[in-house]
Coordinates of C-alpha atoms in Angstrom, one line a residue:
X1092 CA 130.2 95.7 82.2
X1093 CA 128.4 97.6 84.8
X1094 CA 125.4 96.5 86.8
X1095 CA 121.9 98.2 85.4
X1096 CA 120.5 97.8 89.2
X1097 CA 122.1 97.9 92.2
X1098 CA 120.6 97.1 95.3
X1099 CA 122.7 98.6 98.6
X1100 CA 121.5 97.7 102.5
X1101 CA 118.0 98.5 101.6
X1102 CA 114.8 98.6 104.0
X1103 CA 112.0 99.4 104.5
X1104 CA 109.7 100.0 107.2
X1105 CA 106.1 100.7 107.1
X1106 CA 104.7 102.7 110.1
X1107 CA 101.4 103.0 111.0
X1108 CA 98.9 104.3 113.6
X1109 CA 98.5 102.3 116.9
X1110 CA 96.1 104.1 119.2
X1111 CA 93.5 105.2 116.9
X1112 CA 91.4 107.0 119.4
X1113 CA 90.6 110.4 117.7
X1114 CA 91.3 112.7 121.5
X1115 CA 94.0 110.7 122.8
X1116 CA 95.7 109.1 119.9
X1117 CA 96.9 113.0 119.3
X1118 CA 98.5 113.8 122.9
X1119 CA 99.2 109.8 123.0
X1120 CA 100.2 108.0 120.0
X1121 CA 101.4 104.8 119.6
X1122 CA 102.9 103.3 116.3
X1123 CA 103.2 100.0 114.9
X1124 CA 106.4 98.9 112.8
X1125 CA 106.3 96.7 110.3
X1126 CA 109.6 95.5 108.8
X1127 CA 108.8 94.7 105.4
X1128 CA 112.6 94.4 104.0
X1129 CA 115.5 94.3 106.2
X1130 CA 119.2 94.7 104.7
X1131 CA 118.9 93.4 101.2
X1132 CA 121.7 94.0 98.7
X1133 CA 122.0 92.7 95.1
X1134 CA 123.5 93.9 91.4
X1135 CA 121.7 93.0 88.2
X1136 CA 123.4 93.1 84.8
X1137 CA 121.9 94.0 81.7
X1138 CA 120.1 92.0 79.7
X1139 CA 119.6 89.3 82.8
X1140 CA 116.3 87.6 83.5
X1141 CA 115.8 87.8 87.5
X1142 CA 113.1 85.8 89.5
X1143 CA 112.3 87.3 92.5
X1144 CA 110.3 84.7 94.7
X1145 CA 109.2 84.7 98.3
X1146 CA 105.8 83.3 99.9
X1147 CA 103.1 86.3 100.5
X1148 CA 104.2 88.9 102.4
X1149 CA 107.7 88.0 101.9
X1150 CA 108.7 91.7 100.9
X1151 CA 109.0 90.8 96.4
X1152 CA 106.4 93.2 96.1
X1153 CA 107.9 95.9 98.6
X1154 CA 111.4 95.4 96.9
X1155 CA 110.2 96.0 93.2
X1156 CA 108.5 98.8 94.2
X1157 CA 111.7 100.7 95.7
X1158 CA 113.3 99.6 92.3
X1159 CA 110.6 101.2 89.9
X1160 CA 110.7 104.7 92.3
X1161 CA 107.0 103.8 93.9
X1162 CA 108.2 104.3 97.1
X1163 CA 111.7 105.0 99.1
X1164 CA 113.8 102.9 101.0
X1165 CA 114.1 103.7 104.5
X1166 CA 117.1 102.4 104.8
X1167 CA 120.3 102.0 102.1
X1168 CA 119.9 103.0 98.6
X1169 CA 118.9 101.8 94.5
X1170 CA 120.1 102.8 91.5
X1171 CA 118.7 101.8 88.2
X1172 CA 121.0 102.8 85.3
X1173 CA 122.8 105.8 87.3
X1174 CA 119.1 107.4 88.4
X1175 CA 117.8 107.3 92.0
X1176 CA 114.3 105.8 91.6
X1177 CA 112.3 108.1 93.6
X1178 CA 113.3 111.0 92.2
X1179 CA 111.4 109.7 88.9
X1180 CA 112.6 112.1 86.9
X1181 CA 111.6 111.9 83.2
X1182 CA 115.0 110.3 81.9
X1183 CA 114.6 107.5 84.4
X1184 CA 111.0 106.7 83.7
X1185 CA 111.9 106.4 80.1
X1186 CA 114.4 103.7 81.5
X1187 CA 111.8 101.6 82.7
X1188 CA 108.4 99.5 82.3
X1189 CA 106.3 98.1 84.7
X1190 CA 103.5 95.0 84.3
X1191 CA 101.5 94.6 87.3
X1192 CA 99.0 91.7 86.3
X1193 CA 96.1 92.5 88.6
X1194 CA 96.0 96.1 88.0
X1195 CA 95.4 97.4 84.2
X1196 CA 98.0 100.3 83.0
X1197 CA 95.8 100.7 80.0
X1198 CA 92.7 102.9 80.0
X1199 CA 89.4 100.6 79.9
X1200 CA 87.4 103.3 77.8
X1201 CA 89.9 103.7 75.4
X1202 CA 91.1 101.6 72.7
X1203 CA 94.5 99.9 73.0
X1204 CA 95.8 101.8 70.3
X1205 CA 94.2 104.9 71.7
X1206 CA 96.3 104.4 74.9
X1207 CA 99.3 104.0 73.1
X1208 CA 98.8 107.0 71.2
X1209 CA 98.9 108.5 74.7
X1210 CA 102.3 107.4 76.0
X1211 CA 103.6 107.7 72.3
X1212 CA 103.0 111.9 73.3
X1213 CA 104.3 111.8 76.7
X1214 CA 107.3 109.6 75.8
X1215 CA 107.5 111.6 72.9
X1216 CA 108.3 108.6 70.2
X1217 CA 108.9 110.3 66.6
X1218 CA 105.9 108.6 64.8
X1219 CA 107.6 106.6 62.3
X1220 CA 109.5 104.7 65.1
X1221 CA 106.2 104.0 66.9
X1222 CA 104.1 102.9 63.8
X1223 CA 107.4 100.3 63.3
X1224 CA 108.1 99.3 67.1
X1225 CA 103.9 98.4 67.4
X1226 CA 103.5 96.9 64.4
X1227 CA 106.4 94.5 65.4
X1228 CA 105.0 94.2 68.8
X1229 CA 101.6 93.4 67.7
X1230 CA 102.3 90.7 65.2
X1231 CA 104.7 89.0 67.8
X1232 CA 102.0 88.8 70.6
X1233 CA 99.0 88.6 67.6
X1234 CA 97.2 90.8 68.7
X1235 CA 96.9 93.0 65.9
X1236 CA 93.5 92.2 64.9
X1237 CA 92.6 93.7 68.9
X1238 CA 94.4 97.2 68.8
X1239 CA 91.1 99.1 68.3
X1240 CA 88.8 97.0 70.4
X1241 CA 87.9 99.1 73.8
X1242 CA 89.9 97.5 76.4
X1243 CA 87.1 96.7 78.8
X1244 CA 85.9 93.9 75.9
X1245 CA 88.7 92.0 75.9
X1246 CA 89.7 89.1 77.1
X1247 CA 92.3 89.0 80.3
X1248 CA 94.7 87.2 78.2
X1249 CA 94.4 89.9 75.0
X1250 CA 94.6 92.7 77.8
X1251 CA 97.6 91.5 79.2
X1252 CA 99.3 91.1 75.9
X1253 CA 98.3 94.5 75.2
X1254 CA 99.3 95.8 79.0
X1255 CA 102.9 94.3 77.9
X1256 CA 103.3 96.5 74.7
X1257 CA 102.0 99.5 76.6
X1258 CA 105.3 98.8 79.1
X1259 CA 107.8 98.8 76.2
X1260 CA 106.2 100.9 73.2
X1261 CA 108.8 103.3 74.7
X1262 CA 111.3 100.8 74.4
X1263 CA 112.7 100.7 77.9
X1264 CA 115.5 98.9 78.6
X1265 CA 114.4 97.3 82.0
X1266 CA 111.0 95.4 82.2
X1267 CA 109.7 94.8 85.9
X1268 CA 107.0 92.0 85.9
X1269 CA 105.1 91.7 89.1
X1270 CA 103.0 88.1 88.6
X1271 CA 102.8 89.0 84.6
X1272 CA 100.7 85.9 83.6
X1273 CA 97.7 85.8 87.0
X1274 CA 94.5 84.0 85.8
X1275 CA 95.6 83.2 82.4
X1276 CA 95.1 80.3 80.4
X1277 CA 97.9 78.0 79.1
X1278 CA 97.8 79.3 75.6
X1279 CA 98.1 82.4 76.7
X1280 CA 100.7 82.0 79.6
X1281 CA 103.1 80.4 76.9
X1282 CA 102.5 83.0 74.7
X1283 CA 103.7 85.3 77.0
X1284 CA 106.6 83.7 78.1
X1285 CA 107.9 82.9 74.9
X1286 CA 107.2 86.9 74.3
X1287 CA 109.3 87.8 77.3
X1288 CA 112.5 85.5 76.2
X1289 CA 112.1 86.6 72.4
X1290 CA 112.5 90.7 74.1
X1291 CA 114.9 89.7 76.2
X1292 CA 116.9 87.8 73.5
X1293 CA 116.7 90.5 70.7
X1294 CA 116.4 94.1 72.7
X1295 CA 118.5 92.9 75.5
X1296 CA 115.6 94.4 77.6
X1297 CA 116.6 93.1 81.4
X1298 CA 113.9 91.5 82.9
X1299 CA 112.9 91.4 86.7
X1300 CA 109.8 88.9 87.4
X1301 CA 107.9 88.0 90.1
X1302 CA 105.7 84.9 90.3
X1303 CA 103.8 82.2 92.2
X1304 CA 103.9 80.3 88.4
X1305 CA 107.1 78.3 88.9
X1306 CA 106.6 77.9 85.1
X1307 CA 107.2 81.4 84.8
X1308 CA 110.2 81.2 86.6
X1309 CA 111.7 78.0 84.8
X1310 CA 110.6 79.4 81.4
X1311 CA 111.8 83.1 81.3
X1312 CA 114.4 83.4 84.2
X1313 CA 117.9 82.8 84.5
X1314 CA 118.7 83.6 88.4
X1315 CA 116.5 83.4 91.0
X1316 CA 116.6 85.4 94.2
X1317 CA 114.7 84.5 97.0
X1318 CA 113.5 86.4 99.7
X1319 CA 111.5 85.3 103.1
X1320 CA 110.3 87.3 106.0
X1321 CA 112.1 90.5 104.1
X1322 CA 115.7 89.0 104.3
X1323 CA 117.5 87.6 101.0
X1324 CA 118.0 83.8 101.3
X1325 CA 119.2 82.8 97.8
X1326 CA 120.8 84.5 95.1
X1327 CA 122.3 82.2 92.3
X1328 CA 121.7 81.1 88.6
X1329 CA 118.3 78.8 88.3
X1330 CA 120.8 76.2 87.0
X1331 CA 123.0 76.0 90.1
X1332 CA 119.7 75.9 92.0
X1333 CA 118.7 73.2 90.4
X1334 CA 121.7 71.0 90.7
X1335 CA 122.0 71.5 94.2
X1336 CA 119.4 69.1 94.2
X1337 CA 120.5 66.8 91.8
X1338 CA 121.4 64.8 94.9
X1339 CA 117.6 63.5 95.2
X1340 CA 115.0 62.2 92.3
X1341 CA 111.6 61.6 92.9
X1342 CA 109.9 58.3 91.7
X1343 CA 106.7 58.1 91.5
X1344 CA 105.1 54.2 92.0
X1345 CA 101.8 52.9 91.1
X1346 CA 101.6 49.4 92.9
X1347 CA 99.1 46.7 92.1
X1348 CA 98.2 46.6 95.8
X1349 CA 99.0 49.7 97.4
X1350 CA 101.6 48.6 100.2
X1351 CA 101.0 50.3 103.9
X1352 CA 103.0 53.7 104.3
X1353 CA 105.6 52.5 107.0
X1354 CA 106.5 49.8 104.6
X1355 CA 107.7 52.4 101.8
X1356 CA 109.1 54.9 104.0
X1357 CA 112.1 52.8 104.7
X1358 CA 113.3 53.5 101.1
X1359 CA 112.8 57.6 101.1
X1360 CA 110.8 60.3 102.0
X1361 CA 107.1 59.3 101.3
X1362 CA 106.0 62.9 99.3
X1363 CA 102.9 62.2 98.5
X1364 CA 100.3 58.8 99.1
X1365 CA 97.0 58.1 97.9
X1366 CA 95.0 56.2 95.6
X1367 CA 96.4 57.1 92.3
X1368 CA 100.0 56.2 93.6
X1369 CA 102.6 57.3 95.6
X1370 CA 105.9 60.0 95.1
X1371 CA 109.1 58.8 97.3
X1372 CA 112.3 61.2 97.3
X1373 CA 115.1 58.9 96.7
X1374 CA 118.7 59.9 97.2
X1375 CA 120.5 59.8 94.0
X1376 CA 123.3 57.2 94.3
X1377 CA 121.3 54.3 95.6
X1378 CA 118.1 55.2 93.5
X1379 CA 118.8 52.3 91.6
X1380 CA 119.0 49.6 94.0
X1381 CA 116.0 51.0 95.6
X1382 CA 114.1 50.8 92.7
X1383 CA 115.1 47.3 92.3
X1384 CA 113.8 46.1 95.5
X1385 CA 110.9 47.7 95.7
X1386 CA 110.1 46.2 92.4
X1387 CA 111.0 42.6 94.0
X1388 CA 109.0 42.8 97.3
X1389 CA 105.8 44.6 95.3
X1390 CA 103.6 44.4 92.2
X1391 CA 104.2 47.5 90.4
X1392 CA 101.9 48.6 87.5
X1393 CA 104.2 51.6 86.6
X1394 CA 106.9 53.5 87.9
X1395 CA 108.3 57.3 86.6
X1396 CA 111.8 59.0 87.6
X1397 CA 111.5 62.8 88.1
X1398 CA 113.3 66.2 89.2
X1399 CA 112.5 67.1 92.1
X1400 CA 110.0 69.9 91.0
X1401 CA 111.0 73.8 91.4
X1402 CA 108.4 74.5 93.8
X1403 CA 109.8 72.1 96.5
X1404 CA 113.2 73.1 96.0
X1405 CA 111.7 76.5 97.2
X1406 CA 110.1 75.4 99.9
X1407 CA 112.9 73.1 101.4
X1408 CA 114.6 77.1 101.3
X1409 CA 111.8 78.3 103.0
X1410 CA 112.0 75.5 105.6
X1411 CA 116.3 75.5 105.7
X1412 CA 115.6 79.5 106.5
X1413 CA 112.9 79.6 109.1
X1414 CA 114.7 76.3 111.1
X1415 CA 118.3 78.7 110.9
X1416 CA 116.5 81.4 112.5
X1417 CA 114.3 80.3 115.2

Protein backbone atom coordinates (compact mmCIF):
# COMPACT_ATOMS: atom_id res chain seq x y z
CA UNK A 1 0.00 0.00 0.00
CA UNK A 2 1.11 3.39 -0.89
CA UNK A 3 1.21 6.45 1.24
CA UNK A 4 -1.94 9.01 0.51
CA UNK A 5 0.47 12.00 1.82
CA UNK A 6 3.91 12.33 1.64
CA UNK A 7 5.69 14.94 3.27
CA UNK A 8 9.56 15.47 1.70
CA UNK A 9 12.19 18.11 3.41
CA UNK A 10 9.53 20.72 3.54
CA UNK A 11 9.85 24.51 4.74
CA UNK A 12 8.67 27.17 4.88
CA UNK A 13 9.64 30.63 5.27
CA UNK A 14 7.60 33.75 5.68
CA UNK A 15 9.25 36.94 4.62
CA UNK A 16 8.20 40.21 5.45
CA UNK A 17 8.97 43.93 5.30
CA UNK A 18 11.59 45.31 7.79
CA UNK A 19 12.14 48.99 7.02
CA UNK A 20 8.75 50.18 6.46
CA UNK A 21 9.65 53.75 5.73
CA UNK A 22 7.60 54.55 2.52
CA UNK A 23 11.07 56.72 0.64
CA UNK A 24 13.75 54.71 1.87
CA UNK A 25 12.30 51.33 2.56
CA UNK A 26 12.22 51.31 -1.62
CA UNK A 27 16.10 52.12 -2.31
CA UNK A 28 16.78 50.43 1.31
CA UNK A 29 14.84 47.47 2.23
CA UNK A 30 15.33 45.29 4.92
CA UNK A 31 13.47 41.87 5.39
CA UNK A 32 12.58 39.85 8.30
CA UNK A 33 12.59 35.85 8.08
CA UNK A 34 10.57 33.85 9.87
CA UNK A 35 11.13 30.13 9.81
CA UNK A 36 7.87 28.76 10.37
CA UNK A 37 8.76 24.92 9.35
CA UNK A 38 12.24 23.79 8.93
CA UNK A 39 12.98 20.14 7.21
CA UNK A 40 9.91 18.15 8.04
CA UNK A 41 9.32 14.82 6.32
CA UNK A 42 6.49 12.25 6.94
CA UNK A 43 4.15 9.58 4.91
CA UNK A 44 0.58 9.00 5.87
CA UNK A 45 -1.39 5.90 4.79
CA UNK A 46 -4.83 5.72 3.95
CA UNK A 47 -7.42 5.48 6.15
CA UNK A 48 -4.96 6.57 9.22
CA UNK A 49 -6.05 9.08 11.96
CA UNK A 50 -2.97 11.55 12.39
CA UNK A 51 -2.62 14.12 15.41
CA UNK A 52 -0.64 16.89 14.60
CA UNK A 53 0.29 18.68 17.98
CA UNK A 54 2.63 21.51 18.72
CA UNK A 55 2.21 24.56 21.25
CA UNK A 56 1.17 27.96 19.37
CA UNK A 57 3.25 28.89 16.83
CA UNK A 58 4.78 25.61 16.57
CA UNK A 59 4.26 25.47 12.60
CA UNK A 60 0.69 22.56 12.80
CA UNK A 61 -1.11 25.19 11.26
CA UNK A 62 1.69 26.31 8.56
CA UNK A 63 2.18 22.45 7.79
CA UNK A 64 -1.61 21.68 7.13
CA UNK A 65 -1.88 24.38 5.03
CA UNK A 66 1.12 23.26 2.51
CA UNK A 67 -0.82 19.85 2.66
CA UNK A 68 -4.41 21.22 1.55
CA UNK A 69 -2.52 23.53 -1.40
CA UNK A 70 -3.20 27.00 0.72
CA UNK A 71 0.22 27.89 0.35
CA UNK A 72 3.74 26.43 -1.07
CA UNK A 73 6.57 25.12 0.57
CA UNK A 74 9.55 26.97 0.22
CA UNK A 75 11.48 24.34 0.56
CA UNK A 76 11.00 20.23 -0.42
CA UNK A 77 7.79 19.00 -1.67
CA UNK A 78 3.90 17.35 -0.78
CA UNK A 79 2.01 15.09 -2.46
CA UNK A 80 -1.51 14.13 -1.56
CA UNK A 81 -2.75 11.19 -3.61
CA UNK A 82 -0.20 11.74 -6.71
CA UNK A 83 -1.39 15.69 -6.96
CA UNK A 84 0.89 18.61 -6.01
CA UNK A 85 -1.23 20.68 -3.56
CA UNK A 86 -0.76 24.06 -4.94
CA UNK A 87 -1.51 23.42 -8.21
CA UNK A 88 -5.29 22.82 -6.79
CA UNK A 89 -6.46 21.56 -9.65
CA UNK A 90 -10.01 20.32 -9.70
CA UNK A 91 -9.25 16.45 -9.33
CA UNK A 92 -7.20 17.25 -6.28
CA UNK A 93 -9.66 19.39 -4.58
CA UNK A 94 -12.19 16.68 -4.98
CA UNK A 95 -9.57 14.65 -3.01
CA UNK A 96 -9.88 16.62 -0.08
CA UNK A 97 -11.89 18.41 2.80
CA UNK A 98 -10.96 20.91 5.13
CA UNK A 99 -12.63 21.90 8.83
CA UNK A 100 -11.24 24.88 10.16
CA UNK A 101 -13.29 25.41 13.56
CA UNK A 102 -12.92 29.19 13.89
CA UNK A 103 -13.71 30.11 10.50
CA UNK A 104 -17.25 28.99 8.91
CA UNK A 105 -17.02 27.21 5.27
CA UNK A 106 -20.71 27.48 5.14
CA UNK A 107 -22.55 30.66 3.89
CA UNK A 108 -24.27 32.51 7.12
CA UNK A 109 -27.25 33.87 4.82
CA UNK A 110 -27.98 30.74 3.37
CA UNK A 111 -29.47 27.67 4.67
CA UNK A 112 -27.25 24.58 5.34
CA UNK A 113 -28.91 22.74 2.74
CA UNK A 114 -28.77 25.78 0.50
CA UNK A 115 -24.97 25.63 0.76
CA UNK A 116 -24.80 22.14 -0.01
CA UNK A 117 -26.81 22.54 -2.96
CA UNK A 118 -23.83 24.77 -3.94
CA UNK A 119 -20.90 22.39 -3.74
CA UNK A 120 -23.31 19.57 -4.81
CA UNK A 121 -23.03 21.93 -8.47
CA UNK A 122 -19.47 22.61 -8.35
CA UNK A 123 -18.41 19.09 -7.31
CA UNK A 124 -20.90 18.01 -9.64
CA UNK A 125 -22.57 15.04 -7.39
CA UNK A 126 -25.37 13.20 -9.61
CA UNK A 127 -28.43 14.08 -7.35
CA UNK A 128 -29.49 10.78 -6.29
CA UNK A 129 -26.05 10.13 -4.76
CA UNK A 130 -26.25 13.45 -2.88
CA UNK A 131 -29.93 13.16 -1.61
CA UNK A 132 -28.44 9.48 -0.21
CA UNK A 133 -24.87 10.59 1.06
CA UNK A 134 -26.81 13.77 3.21
CA UNK A 135 -29.50 12.03 4.35
CA UNK A 136 -26.92 9.48 5.88
CA UNK A 137 -24.82 12.32 7.08
CA UNK A 138 -27.57 14.08 8.66
CA UNK A 139 -29.13 11.38 10.62
CA UNK A 140 -25.52 10.33 11.96
CA UNK A 141 -24.70 13.87 13.32
CA UNK A 142 -28.86 14.60 14.00
CA UNK A 143 -28.96 17.30 12.50
CA UNK A 144 -31.60 16.72 10.16
CA UNK A 145 -34.18 18.66 11.83
CA UNK A 146 -31.48 21.95 11.20
CA UNK A 147 -30.74 21.58 7.31
CA UNK A 148 -33.06 24.55 6.40
CA UNK A 149 -32.38 26.79 9.36
CA UNK A 150 -30.12 29.98 8.10
CA UNK A 151 -26.81 29.27 9.37
CA UNK A 152 -26.26 32.48 11.28
CA UNK A 153 -29.21 31.03 13.89
CA UNK A 154 -27.54 28.18 14.87
CA UNK A 155 -25.92 27.10 17.48
CA UNK A 156 -21.80 26.74 17.23
CA UNK A 157 -22.18 23.16 17.95
CA UNK A 158 -25.14 22.55 15.08
CA UNK A 159 -22.80 24.71 12.73
CA UNK A 160 -19.99 22.73 13.19
CA UNK A 161 -21.80 19.52 12.62
CA UNK A 162 -23.10 20.99 9.58
CA UNK A 163 -19.44 22.67 8.54
CA UNK A 164 -18.32 18.78 8.76
CA UNK A 165 -20.91 17.49 6.18
CA UNK A 166 -20.19 20.46 3.91
CA UNK A 167 -16.30 18.98 3.96
CA UNK A 168 -17.37 15.49 2.85
CA UNK A 169 -20.80 15.76 0.94
CA UNK A 170 -18.29 15.29 -1.90
CA UNK A 171 -17.03 12.37 -0.26
CA UNK A 172 -13.30 13.06 -0.12
CA UNK A 173 -11.10 10.68 0.78
CA UNK A 174 -8.85 12.82 3.11
CA UNK A 175 -10.36 15.05 5.90
CA UNK A 176 -7.93 17.80 7.38
CA UNK A 177 -9.29 19.07 10.86
CA UNK A 178 -7.61 22.15 12.13
CA UNK A 179 -9.02 22.38 16.07
CA UNK A 180 -12.55 20.67 14.78
CA UNK A 181 -14.30 20.83 18.15
CA UNK A 182 -13.11 24.95 19.59
CA UNK A 183 -15.76 26.31 22.05
CA UNK A 184 -17.94 23.30 22.06
CA UNK A 185 -19.80 21.77 24.66
CA UNK A 186 -19.19 18.15 25.86
CA UNK A 187 -22.27 16.82 24.17
CA UNK A 188 -21.33 18.13 21.30
CA UNK A 189 -17.51 17.43 21.32
CA UNK A 190 -18.42 13.66 21.79
CA UNK A 191 -20.65 13.82 19.16
CA UNK A 192 -18.25 14.82 16.93
CA UNK A 193 -15.65 12.60 17.81
CA UNK A 194 -17.61 9.63 17.75
CA UNK A 195 -18.64 11.11 14.03
CA UNK A 196 -15.04 11.39 13.01
CA UNK A 197 -14.14 7.52 14.11
CA UNK A 198 -17.59 6.18 12.59
CA UNK A 199 -16.17 8.06 8.82
CA UNK A 200 -13.05 7.00 9.39
CA UNK A 201 -14.11 3.33 10.18
CA UNK A 202 -16.74 2.86 7.35
CA UNK A 203 -15.41 5.32 4.35
CA UNK A 204 -11.86 4.76 5.25
CA UNK A 205 -11.70 8.62 4.91
CA UNK A 206 -7.96 9.48 6.33
CA UNK A 207 -8.05 11.90 8.87
CA UNK A 208 -5.39 14.55 9.80
CA UNK A 209 -6.36 16.64 13.13
CA UNK A 210 -5.08 19.26 14.90
CA UNK A 211 -5.98 20.12 18.50
CA UNK A 212 -5.23 21.79 21.92
CA UNK A 213 -8.32 19.03 23.15
CA UNK A 214 -6.07 16.20 24.14
CA UNK A 215 -9.49 14.44 24.22
CA UNK A 216 -9.60 14.94 20.63
CA UNK A 217 -6.45 13.42 20.25
CA UNK A 218 -7.00 10.23 22.59
CA UNK A 219 -10.46 9.83 21.09
CA UNK A 220 -10.14 9.99 17.24
CA UNK A 221 -6.31 9.60 16.55
CA UNK A 222 -4.09 6.71 16.16
CA UNK A 223 -0.46 8.46 15.69
CA UNK A 224 0.59 11.45 16.87
CA UNK A 225 3.14 13.75 15.34
CA UNK A 226 4.59 16.43 17.17
CA UNK A 227 6.07 19.40 16.11
CA UNK A 228 7.90 22.40 18.15
CA UNK A 229 9.61 25.51 16.98
CA UNK A 230 8.79 24.14 13.19
CA UNK A 231 11.02 20.87 13.57
CA UNK A 232 9.33 17.31 13.91
CA UNK A 233 10.04 15.85 17.45
CA UNK A 234 7.77 12.70 17.52
CA UNK A 235 6.25 10.59 15.10
CA UNK A 236 4.90 7.19 16.50
CA UNK A 237 1.51 5.41 17.17
CA UNK A 238 -0.51 7.19 20.35
CA UNK A 239 -0.08 3.70 21.93
CA UNK A 240 3.71 3.50 21.87
CA UNK A 241 3.49 7.11 23.18
CA UNK A 242 1.77 6.13 25.76
CA UNK A 243 3.74 3.28 27.03
CA UNK A 244 6.85 5.01 26.90
CA UNK A 245 5.55 6.29 29.99
CA UNK A 246 4.19 3.48 31.48
CA UNK A 247 7.41 3.73 33.54
CA UNK A 248 5.65 6.45 35.89
CA UNK A 249 1.89 6.59 37.54
CA UNK A 250 0.58 9.36 39.22
CA UNK A 251 -1.17 9.06 42.68
CA UNK A 252 -3.13 11.38 43.77
CA UNK A 253 -3.35 11.65 47.96
CA UNK A 254 -5.80 13.37 50.06
CA UNK A 255 -4.20 13.38 53.71
CA UNK A 256 -6.12 14.02 56.86
CA UNK A 257 -3.53 16.67 57.67
CA UNK A 258 -1.88 17.87 54.78
CA UNK A 259 1.96 16.97 55.43
CA UNK A 260 4.66 19.89 54.46
CA UNK A 261 5.82 19.64 50.75
CA UNK A 262 9.62 18.60 51.45
CA UNK A 263 8.22 15.82 53.44
CA UNK A 264 6.40 14.27 50.21
CA UNK A 265 8.87 15.04 47.78
CA UNK A 266 11.20 12.38 49.00
CA UNK A 267 8.74 9.77 47.50
CA UNK A 268 8.36 11.46 43.73
CA UNK A 269 7.86 14.44 41.89
CA UNK A 270 5.34 16.59 43.80
CA UNK A 271 2.80 17.59 40.43
CA UNK A 272 0.52 19.34 41.91
CA UNK A 273 -0.20 20.61 45.97
CA UNK A 274 -2.99 22.40 47.48
CA UNK A 275 -5.85 22.17 49.55
CA UNK A 276 -7.88 19.58 47.83
CA UNK A 277 -4.84 17.12 47.77
CA UNK A 278 -1.77 16.48 46.30
CA UNK A 279 -0.59 14.50 42.70
CA UNK A 280 3.06 12.74 43.16
CA UNK A 281 4.70 10.97 39.96
CA UNK A 282 5.82 7.72 41.26
CA UNK A 283 8.17 5.50 39.28
CA UNK A 284 6.37 2.40 38.41
CA UNK A 285 8.27 -0.52 40.07
CA UNK A 286 8.49 0.85 43.58
CA UNK A 287 4.90 2.53 43.43
CA UNK A 288 3.83 0.04 45.75
CA UNK A 289 6.10 0.26 48.47
CA UNK A 290 5.79 3.96 48.28
CA UNK A 291 2.28 3.85 48.66
CA UNK A 292 2.69 1.78 51.66
CA UNK A 293 4.75 4.04 53.55
CA UNK A 294 3.25 7.03 52.90
CA UNK A 295 0.12 5.35 54.08
CA UNK A 296 2.12 4.37 57.53
CA UNK A 297 3.77 7.72 58.35
CA UNK A 298 0.31 9.79 57.27
CA UNK A 299 -3.49 9.81 57.77
CA UNK A 300 -4.86 9.35 54.34
CA UNK A 301 -8.61 10.01 53.60
CA UNK A 302 -8.24 8.66 49.96
CA UNK A 303 -5.76 7.81 47.55
CA UNK A 304 -6.32 7.27 43.37
CA UNK A 305 -3.67 5.58 40.83
CA UNK A 306 -3.57 7.37 37.44
CA UNK A 307 -1.77 7.54 33.86
CA UNK A 308 0.14 9.99 33.62
CA UNK A 309 -2.34 12.28 31.53
CA UNK A 310 -1.63 12.92 27.64
CA UNK A 311 -1.01 16.52 28.10
CA UNK A 312 2.07 16.04 30.24
CA UNK A 313 3.47 13.46 28.28
CA UNK A 314 3.53 16.30 25.65
CA UNK A 315 4.92 18.65 27.50
CA UNK A 316 7.83 16.50 29.10
CA UNK A 317 8.51 16.37 24.71
CA UNK A 318 8.29 19.87 24.70
CA UNK A 319 10.75 20.15 27.58
CA UNK A 320 13.17 16.85 26.35
CA UNK A 321 13.29 19.10 22.85
CA UNK A 322 13.95 22.62 23.97
CA UNK A 323 16.83 21.19 26.80
CA UNK A 324 18.50 19.07 23.45
CA UNK A 325 18.72 22.20 21.67
CA UNK A 326 19.85 24.99 23.67
Amino acid sequence: MKPIITAHHISKTFKSRGNRNLVTGLWRPEWNYKHAVSDISFEIMPGEAVAFLGPNGAGKTTTTKMMTGLIAPTEGNVTINGFTPFDRSPDFLRQIGLVMGNKAGLNWDLSARQSFWLLQNIYKIPQQRFDAHLKKLAELLDVTAHLDTQVRRLSLGERMKLELIGAIIHEPTILFLDEPTIGLDIIAKKNIRQFLRQIQKDDSITLVLTSHDMDDIEQVCDRVLVINHGTKIYDNSLAALNDHYKTMRYVRFVFDKQPAKAALEEFGELVTYDPSGVLLQIATETMIKTIATISSRFSLLDMRVESVPLEEIIEELFRTASKSSS
